[in-house]
XYZ file of C-alpha atoms in Angstrom:
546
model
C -171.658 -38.476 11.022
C -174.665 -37.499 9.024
C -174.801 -33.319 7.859
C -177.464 -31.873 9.365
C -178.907 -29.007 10.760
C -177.506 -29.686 14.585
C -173.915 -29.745 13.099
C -174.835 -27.382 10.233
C -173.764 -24.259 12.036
C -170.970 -25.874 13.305
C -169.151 -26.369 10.285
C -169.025 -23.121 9.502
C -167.924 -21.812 13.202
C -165.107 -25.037 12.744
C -163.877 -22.793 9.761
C -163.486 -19.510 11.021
C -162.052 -20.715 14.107
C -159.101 -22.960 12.216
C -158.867 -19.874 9.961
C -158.791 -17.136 12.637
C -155.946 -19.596 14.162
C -153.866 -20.664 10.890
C -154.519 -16.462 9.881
C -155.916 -18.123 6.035
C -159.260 -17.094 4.285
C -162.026 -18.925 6.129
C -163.369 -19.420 2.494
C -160.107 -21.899 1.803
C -161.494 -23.521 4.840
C -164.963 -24.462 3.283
C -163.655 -25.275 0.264
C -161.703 -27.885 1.542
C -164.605 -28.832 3.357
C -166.547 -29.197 0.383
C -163.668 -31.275 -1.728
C -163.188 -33.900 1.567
C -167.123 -34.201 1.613
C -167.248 -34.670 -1.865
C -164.537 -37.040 -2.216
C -166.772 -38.934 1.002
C -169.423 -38.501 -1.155
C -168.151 -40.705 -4.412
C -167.097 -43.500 -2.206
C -170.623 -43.935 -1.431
C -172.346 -42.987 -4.653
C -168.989 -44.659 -7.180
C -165.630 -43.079 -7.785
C -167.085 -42.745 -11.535
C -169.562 -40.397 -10.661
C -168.747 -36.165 -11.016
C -170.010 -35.437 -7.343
C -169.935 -31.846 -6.005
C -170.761 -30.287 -2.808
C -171.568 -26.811 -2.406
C -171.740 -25.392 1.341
C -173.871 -22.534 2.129
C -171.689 -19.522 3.606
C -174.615 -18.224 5.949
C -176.495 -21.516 6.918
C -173.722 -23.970 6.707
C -176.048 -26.180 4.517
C -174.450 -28.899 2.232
C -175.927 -29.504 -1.164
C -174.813 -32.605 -2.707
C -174.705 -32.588 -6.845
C -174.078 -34.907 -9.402
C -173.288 -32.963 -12.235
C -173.473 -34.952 -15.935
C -171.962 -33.259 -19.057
C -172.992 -34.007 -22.533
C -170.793 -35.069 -25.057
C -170.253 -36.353 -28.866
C -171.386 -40.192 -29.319
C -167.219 -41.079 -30.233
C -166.060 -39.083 -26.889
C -168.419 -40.990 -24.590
C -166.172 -43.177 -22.205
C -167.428 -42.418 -18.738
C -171.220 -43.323 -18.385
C -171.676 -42.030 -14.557
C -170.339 -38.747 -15.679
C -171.356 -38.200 -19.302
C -173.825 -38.950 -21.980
C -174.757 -38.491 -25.277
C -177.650 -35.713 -26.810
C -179.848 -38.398 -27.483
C -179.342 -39.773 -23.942
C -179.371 -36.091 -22.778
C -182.725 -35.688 -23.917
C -184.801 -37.274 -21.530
C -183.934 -34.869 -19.088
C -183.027 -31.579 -20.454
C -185.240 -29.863 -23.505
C -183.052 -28.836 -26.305
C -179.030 -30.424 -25.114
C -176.161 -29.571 -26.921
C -172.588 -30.864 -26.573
C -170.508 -29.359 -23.618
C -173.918 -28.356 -21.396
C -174.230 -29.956 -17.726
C -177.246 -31.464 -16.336
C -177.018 -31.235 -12.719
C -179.764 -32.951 -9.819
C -179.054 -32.811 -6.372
C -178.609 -36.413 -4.909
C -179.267 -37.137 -0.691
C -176.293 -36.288 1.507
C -174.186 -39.276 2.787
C -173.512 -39.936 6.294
C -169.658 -40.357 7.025
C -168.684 -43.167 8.362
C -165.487 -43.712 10.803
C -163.034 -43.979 7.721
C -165.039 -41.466 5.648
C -164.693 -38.860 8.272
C -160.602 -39.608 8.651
C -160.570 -39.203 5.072
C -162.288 -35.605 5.152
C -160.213 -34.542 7.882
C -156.654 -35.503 5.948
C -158.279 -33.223 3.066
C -158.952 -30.752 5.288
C -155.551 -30.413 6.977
C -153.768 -30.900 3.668
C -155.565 -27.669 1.953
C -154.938 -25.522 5.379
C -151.702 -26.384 5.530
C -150.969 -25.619 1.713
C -153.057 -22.224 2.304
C -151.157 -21.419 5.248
C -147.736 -22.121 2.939
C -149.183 -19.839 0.124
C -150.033 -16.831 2.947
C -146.221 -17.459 4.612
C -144.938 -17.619 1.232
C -146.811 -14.099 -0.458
C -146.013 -12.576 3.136
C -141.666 -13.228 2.838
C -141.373 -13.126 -0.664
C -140.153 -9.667 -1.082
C -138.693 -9.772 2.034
C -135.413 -11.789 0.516
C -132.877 -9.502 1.491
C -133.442 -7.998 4.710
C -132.532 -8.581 8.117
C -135.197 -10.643 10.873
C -135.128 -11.401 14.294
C -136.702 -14.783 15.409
C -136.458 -17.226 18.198
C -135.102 -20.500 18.031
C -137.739 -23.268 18.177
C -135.212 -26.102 17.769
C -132.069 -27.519 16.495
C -132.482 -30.826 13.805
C -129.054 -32.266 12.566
C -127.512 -29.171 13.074
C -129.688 -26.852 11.042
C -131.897 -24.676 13.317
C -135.286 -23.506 12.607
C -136.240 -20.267 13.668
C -139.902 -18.587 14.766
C -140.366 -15.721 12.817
C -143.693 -14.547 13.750
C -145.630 -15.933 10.851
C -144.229 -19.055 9.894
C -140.901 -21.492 10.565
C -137.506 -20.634 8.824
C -134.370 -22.281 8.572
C -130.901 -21.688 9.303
C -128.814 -24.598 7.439
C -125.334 -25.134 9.568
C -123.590 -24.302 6.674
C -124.599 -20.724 7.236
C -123.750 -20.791 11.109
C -121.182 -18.461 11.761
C -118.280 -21.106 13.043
C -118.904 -23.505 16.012
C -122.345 -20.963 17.055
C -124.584 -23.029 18.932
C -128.566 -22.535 19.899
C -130.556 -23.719 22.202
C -134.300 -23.208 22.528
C -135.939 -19.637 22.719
C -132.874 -18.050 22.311
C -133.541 -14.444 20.166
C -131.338 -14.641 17.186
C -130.468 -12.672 13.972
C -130.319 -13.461 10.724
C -130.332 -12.674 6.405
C -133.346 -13.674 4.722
C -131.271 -15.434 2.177
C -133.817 -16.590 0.092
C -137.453 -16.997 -0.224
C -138.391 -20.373 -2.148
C -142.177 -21.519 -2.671
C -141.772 -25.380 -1.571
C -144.563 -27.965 -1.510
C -142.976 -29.084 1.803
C -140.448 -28.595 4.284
C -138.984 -24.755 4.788
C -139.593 -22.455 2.098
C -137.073 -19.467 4.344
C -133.805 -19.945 3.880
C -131.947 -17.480 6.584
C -127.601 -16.981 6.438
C -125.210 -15.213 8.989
C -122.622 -16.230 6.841
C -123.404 -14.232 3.599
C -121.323 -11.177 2.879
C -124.820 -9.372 2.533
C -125.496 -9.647 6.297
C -122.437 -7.570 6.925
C -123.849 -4.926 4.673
C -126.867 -4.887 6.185
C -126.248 -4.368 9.937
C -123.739 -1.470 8.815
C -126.931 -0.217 7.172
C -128.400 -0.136 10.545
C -125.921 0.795 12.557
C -124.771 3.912 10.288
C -127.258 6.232 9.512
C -125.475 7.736 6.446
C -125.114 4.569 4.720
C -129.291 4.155 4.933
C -129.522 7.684 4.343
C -127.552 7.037 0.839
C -124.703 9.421 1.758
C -122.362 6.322 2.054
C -122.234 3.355 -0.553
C -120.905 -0.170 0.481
C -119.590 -0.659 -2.651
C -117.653 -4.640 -1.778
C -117.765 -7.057 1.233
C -115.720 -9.985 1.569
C -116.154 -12.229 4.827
C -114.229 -15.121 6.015
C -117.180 -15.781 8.541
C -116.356 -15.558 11.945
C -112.758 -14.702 11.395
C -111.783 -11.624 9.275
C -113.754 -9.194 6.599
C -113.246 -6.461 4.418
C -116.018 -3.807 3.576
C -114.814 -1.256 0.695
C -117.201 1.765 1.089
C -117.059 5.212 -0.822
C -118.697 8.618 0.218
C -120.852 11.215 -2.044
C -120.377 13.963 0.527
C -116.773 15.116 0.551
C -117.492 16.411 4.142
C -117.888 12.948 5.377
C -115.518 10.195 5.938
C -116.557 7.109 4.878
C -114.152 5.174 7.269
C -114.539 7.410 10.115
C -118.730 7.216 9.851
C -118.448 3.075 9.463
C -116.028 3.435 12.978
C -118.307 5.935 14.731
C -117.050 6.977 17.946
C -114.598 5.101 19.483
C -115.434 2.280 17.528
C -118.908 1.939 18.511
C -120.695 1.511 15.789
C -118.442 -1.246 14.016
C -118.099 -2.872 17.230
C -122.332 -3.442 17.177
C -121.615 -5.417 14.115
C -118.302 -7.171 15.436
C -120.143 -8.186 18.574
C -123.353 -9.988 16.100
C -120.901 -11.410 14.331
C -119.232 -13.760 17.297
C -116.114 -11.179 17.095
C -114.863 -11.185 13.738
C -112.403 -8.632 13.003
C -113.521 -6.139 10.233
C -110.920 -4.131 7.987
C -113.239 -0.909 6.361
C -111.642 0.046 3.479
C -111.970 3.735 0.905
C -113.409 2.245 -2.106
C -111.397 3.660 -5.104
C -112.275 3.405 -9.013
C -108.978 3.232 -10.002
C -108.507 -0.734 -9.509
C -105.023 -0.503 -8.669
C -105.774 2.401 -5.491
C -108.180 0.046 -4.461
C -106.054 -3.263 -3.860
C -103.181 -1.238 -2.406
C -106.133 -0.331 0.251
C -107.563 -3.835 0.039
C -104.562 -5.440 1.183
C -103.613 -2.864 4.150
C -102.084 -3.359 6.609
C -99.449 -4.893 4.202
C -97.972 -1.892 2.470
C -97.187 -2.181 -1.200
C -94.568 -1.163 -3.386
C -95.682 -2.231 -7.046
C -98.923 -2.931 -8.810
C -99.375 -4.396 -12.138
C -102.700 -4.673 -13.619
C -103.623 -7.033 -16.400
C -107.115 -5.983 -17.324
C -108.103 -8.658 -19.601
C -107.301 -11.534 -17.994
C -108.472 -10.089 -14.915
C -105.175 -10.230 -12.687
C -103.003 -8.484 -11.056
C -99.777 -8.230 -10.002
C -98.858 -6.840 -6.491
C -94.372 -6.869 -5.634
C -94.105 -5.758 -1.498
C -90.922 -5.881 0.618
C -89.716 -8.763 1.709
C -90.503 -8.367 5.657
C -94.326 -7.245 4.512
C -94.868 -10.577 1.940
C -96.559 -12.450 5.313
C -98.422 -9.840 6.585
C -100.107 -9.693 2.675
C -100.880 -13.494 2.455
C -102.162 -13.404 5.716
C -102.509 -16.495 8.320
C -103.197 -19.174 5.812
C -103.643 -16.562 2.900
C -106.839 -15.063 4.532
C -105.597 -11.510 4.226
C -104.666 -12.004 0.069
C -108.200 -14.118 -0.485
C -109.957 -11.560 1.104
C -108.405 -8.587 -1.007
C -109.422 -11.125 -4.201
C -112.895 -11.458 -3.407
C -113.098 -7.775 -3.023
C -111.582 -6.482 -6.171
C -112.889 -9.516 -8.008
C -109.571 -10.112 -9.343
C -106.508 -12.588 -9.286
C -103.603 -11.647 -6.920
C -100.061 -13.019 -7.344
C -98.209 -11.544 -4.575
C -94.264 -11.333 -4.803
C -91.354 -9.439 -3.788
C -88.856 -6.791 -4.672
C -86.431 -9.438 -5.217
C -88.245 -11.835 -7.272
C -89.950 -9.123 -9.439
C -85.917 -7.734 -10.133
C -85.352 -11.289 -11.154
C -88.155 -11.490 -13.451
C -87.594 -8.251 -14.854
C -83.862 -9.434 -15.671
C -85.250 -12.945 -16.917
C -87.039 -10.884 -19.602
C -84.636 -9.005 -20.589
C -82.324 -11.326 -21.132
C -84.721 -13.111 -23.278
C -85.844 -10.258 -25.360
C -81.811 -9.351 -25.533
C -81.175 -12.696 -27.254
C -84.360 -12.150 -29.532
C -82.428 -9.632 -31.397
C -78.952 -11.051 -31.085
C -80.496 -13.855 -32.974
C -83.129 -12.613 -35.926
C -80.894 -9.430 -36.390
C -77.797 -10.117 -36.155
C -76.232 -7.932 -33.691
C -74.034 -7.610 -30.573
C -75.173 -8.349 -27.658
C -74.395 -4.433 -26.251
C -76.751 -3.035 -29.122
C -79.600 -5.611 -28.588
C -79.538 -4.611 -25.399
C -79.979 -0.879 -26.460
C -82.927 -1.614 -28.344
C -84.518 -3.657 -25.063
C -84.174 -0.551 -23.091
C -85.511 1.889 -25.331
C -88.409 -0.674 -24.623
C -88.553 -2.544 -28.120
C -90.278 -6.084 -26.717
C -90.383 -7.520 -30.315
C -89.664 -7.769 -34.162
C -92.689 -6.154 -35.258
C -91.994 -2.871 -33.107
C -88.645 -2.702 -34.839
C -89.789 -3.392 -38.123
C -92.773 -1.292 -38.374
C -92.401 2.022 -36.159
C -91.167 4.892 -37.437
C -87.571 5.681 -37.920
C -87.818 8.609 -35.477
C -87.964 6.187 -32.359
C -85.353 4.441 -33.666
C -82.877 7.075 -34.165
C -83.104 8.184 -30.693
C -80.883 5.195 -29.680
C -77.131 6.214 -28.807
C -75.007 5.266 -31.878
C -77.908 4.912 -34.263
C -77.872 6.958 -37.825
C -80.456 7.124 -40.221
C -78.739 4.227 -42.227
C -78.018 1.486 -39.102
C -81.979 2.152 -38.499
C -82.953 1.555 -42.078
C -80.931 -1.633 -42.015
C -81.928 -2.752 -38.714
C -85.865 -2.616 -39.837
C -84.748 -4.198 -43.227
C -83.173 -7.274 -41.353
C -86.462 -7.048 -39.472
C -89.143 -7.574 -42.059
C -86.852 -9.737 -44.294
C -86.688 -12.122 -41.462
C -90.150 -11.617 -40.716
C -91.221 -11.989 -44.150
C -89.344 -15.837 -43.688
C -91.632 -16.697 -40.828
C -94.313 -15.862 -42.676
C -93.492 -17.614 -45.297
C -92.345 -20.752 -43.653
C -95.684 -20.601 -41.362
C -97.737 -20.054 -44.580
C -96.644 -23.587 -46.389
C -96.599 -25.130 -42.699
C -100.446 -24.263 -42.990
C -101.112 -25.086 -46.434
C -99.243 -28.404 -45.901
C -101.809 -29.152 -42.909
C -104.622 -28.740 -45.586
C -105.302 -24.837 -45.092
C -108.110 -23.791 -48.063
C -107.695 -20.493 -49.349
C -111.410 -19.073 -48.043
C -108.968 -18.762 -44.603
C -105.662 -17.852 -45.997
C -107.411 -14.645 -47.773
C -109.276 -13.691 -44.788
C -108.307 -10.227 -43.771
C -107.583 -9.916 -40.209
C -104.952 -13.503 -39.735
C -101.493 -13.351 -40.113
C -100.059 -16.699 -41.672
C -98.834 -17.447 -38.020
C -102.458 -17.385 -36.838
C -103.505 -19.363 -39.585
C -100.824 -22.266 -38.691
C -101.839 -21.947 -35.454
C -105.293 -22.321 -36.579
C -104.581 -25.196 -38.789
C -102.912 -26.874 -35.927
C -105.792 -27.178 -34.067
C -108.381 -28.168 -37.165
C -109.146 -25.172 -38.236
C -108.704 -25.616 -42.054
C -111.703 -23.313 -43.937
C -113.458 -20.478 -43.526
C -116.751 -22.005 -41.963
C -114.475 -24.171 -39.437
C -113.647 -20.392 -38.116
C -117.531 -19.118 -38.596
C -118.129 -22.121 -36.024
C -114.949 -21.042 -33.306
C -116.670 -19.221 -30.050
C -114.735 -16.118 -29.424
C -113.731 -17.443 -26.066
C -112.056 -20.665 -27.860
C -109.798 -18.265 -29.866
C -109.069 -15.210 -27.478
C -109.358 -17.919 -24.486
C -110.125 -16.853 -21.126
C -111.097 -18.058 -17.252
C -113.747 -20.383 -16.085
C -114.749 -21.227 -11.983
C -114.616 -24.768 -11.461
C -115.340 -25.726 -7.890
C -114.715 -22.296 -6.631
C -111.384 -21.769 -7.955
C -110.607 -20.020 -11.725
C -109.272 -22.250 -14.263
C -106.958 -20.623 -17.294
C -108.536 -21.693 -20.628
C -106.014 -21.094 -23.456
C -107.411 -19.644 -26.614
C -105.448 -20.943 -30.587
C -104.931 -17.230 -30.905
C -103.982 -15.797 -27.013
C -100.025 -16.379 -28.057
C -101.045 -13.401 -30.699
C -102.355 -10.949 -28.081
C -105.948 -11.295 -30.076
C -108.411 -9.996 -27.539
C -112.398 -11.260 -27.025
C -113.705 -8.440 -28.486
C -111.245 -8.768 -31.375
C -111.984 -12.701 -31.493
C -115.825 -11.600 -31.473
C -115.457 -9.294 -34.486
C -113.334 -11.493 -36.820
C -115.597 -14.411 -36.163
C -118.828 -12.490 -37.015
C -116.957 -10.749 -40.036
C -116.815 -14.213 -41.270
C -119.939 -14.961 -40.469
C -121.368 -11.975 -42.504
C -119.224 -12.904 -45.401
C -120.518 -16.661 -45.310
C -124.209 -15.502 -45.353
C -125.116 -17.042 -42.046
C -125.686 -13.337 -40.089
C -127.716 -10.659 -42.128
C -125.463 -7.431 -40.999
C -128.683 -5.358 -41.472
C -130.196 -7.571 -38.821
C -126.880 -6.969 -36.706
C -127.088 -3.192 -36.884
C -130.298 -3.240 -36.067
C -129.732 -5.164 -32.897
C -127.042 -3.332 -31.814
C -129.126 0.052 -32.074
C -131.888 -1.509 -30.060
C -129.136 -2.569 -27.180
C -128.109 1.112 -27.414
C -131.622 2.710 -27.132
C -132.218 -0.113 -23.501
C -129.189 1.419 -22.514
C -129.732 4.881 -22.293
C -133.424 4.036 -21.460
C -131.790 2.082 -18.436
C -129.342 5.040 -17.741
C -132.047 7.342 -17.674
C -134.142 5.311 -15.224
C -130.862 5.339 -12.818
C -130.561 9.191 -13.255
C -134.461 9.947 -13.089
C -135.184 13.249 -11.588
C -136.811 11.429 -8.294
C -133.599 9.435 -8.047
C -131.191 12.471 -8.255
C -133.703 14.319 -5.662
């Protein structure tokens, strides 16, 4: 097929038309038209050659170009598409390095192969165009909520019409057993938008918690209106959910407005989601309020909250410790994901037989390191003394509050206290120095020797060997492996040392070592202040409040 003028015209009216049907710039069109005619082009004339072809936008005329740039005598290395100055001179006047001489060379005719080539170059850049214009048109749609129609169903994954483009619904984010078949209208989460040099670049979900959110959002106005806040959702697709939601109007009901009228509007979203039964639950600051309405209908007697490790403890009657778990602990997993915090349900009666555990335990603490009866030990127990320290250290006031105790029993019992304290720290001091403890650690401020033994116990021997400790390794703390959280146990956690305590002592040994500049530190720490109230004043901007 040779270019000319008969079939001039009709490239160009070939690139509008794919264009007007692919919905791309008809100008990606010619340029791809161009590359596949060059490419044509140096087959013919030798792949060494710099070929271009530049097609006229109003006449459809191809110019064919063989462009040769000028270059030092040590860079020359491809003689088609360079030369030298001196070389350079025969055609051009006055050549420097880096200028382009460029002639126009006759146009090739495509042969059968020539022309199959062109047309793969073609169809490659219109499809990667029409990626690019599918890709620019989702990307900030991540998010949000599309309807499509199902084209087809490949090894379970389906892959939805959605106007402009394909997307894909992976099984794994099928609610349950749902099945498809062809032009069926469905509903989905734009999960994610991905830019992908093949296959689907839109990922869709009716599994993710944040498709739940989202058709509340339509279904209840004050939600999208802002006057309600889903503040948690946790979904056990197709089975069971929990959506915590809080009002800013005391007038309205956050419950009552997620419910609507006789259930109607909740029941829109039960319905899309193949039935699943919803529990809509008052969001409450207060952590503990909040899991005693996470875990309804159970009813709950007890809640003990353990901030830093990020558990709780939750003691219900005996007859309500099934309906907490839950059919296969759906109810209890649920409430976790929710909260965002460990559960360990158990009952009245096991909670009473903890309770006595440790106080039998802490009774036989004092028997033992002071020397008394088991009736006064268990005095000091439940005026709430847990330890030696407490007895030891606090002032003679609390301790003279106890039945039977005189200012002279209480000065004796916090002299047996330090004196055998004093021992242990003794005995845990040489333990340490025995193990090879240097003195840099020993006259640290901030370890007591029993720290440091524990330390030394686990090769920590100098001051740099606790520089190098990551506050997590000392404080410990929980890690998610394979979707379940794993207990890491820090040299210090037996101590009650806290991260941010762990953070502090290693940097204060940092500082003294010389490896952090503390001016350096302050400095950092005023700049994390000053994004913080610049963020907090960006949340509370006037527009925002309005």
């Amino acid at each position: 097929m040779a270019i000319t003028s008969a079939n001039q015209l009709e490239l160009l009216q070939t690139a509008e038309a794919v264009a007007r049907e692919k919905m791309i710039d008809p100008g990606l069109v010619i340029e791809a038209m161009e590359e596949s005619l060059a490419r044509a082009a140096k087959s013919r004339y030798g792949a060494e050659m710099d070929i271009r072809v530049k097609i006229d936008r109003k006449t459809g005329r191809a110019t064919f170009t063989r462009v040769r740039t000028v270059v030092a005598d040590e860079d020359l290395e491809n003689y088609q598409a360079e030369f030298t100055v001196d070389q350079a001179k025969q055609y051009m006047a006055d050549p420097e390095i880096g200028d382009t001489f460029v002639e126009e060379v006759p146009p090739v005719e495509l042969g059968r192969i020539a022309a199959q080539s062109a047309k793969q170059v073609i169809l490659q850049k219109v499809r990667e165009a029409e990626r690019d214009r599918q890709y620019e048109e989702f990307k900030d749609r991540a998010g949000t909520i599309i309807n499509g129609v199902v084209k087809r169903e490949e090894y379970g994954n389906v892959i939805v019409d959605v106007g402009a483009g394909e997307a894909i619904l992976r099984r794994n984010e099928k609610i349950g057993r749902e099945a498809y078949r062809p032009n069926d209208r469905i509903r989905c989460y734009i999960k994610d938008v991905r830019r992908e040099p093949r296959g689907p670049q839109i990922f869709l979900s009716r599994t993710a918690p944040e498709f739940m959110a989202e058709l509340f959002k339509m279904e209840v106005p004050e939600i999208y209106d802002g006057i309600i806040e889903i503040k948690a959702v946790a979904r056990d697709p197709g089975s069971r959910a929990k959506i915590a939601v809080i009002s800013y109007d005391n007038s309205i009901d956050p419950v009552g407005a997620c419910v609507g009228m006789r259930g109607s509007r909740v029941q829109a979203v039960v319905n899309e989601l193949q039935g699943e039964k919803i529990d809509i639950i008052p969001w409450n600051e207060d952590q503990p309020t909040f899991l005693v309405n996470a875990l309804q209908p159970a009813e709950v007697t007890k809640v003990v909250l353990d901030e830093e490790a990020e558990r709780i403890e939750v003691v219900v009657p005996e007859e309500q410790l099934s309906l907490a778990i839950g059919r296969r602990g759906q109810n209890v997993r649920l409430a976790s994901q929710l909260t965002g915090l460990d559960i360990d349900i158990m009952t009245e009666e096991e909670e009473s037989r903890r309770r006595q555990a440790e106080f039998e335990q802490r009774t036989r603490l004092f028997m033992d390191t002071l020397d008394l009866d088991e009736f006064f030990a268990q005095l000091l127990v439940s005026e709430g003394f847990t330890n030696l320290e407490e007895v030891a250290y606090v002032d003679v006031d609390e301790l003279l509050v106890i039945d039977g105790v005189d200012e002279g029993t209480a000065e004796e019992l916090q002299a047996r206290a330090r004196d055998y304290l004093d021992a242990q720290n003794k005995a845990a001091l040489e333990n340490a120095r025995a193990l090879g403890v240097e003195d840099s650690l020993v006259e640290f401020e901030g370890l007591t020797p029993q720290m440091i033994e524990a330390l030394a116990k686990d090769g920590v021997k100098t001051l740099e060997d606790f520089a190098t400790c990551a506050d997590w390794e000392l404080a410990g703390g929980w890690t998610t492996v394979d979707g379940e959280r794993v207990k890491d146990d820090g040299i210090l956690e037996p101590f009650d040392v806290s991260l941010e305590e762990a953070q502090n002592l290693v940097m204060t040994a940092r500082i003294l070592l010389g490896w952090v500049d503390p001016t350096e530190l302050e400095e950092e720490e005023a700049e994390e202040d000053e994004d913080a109230e610049l963020t907090a004043d960006d949340v509370f901007a006037p527009e925002a409040r309005a």
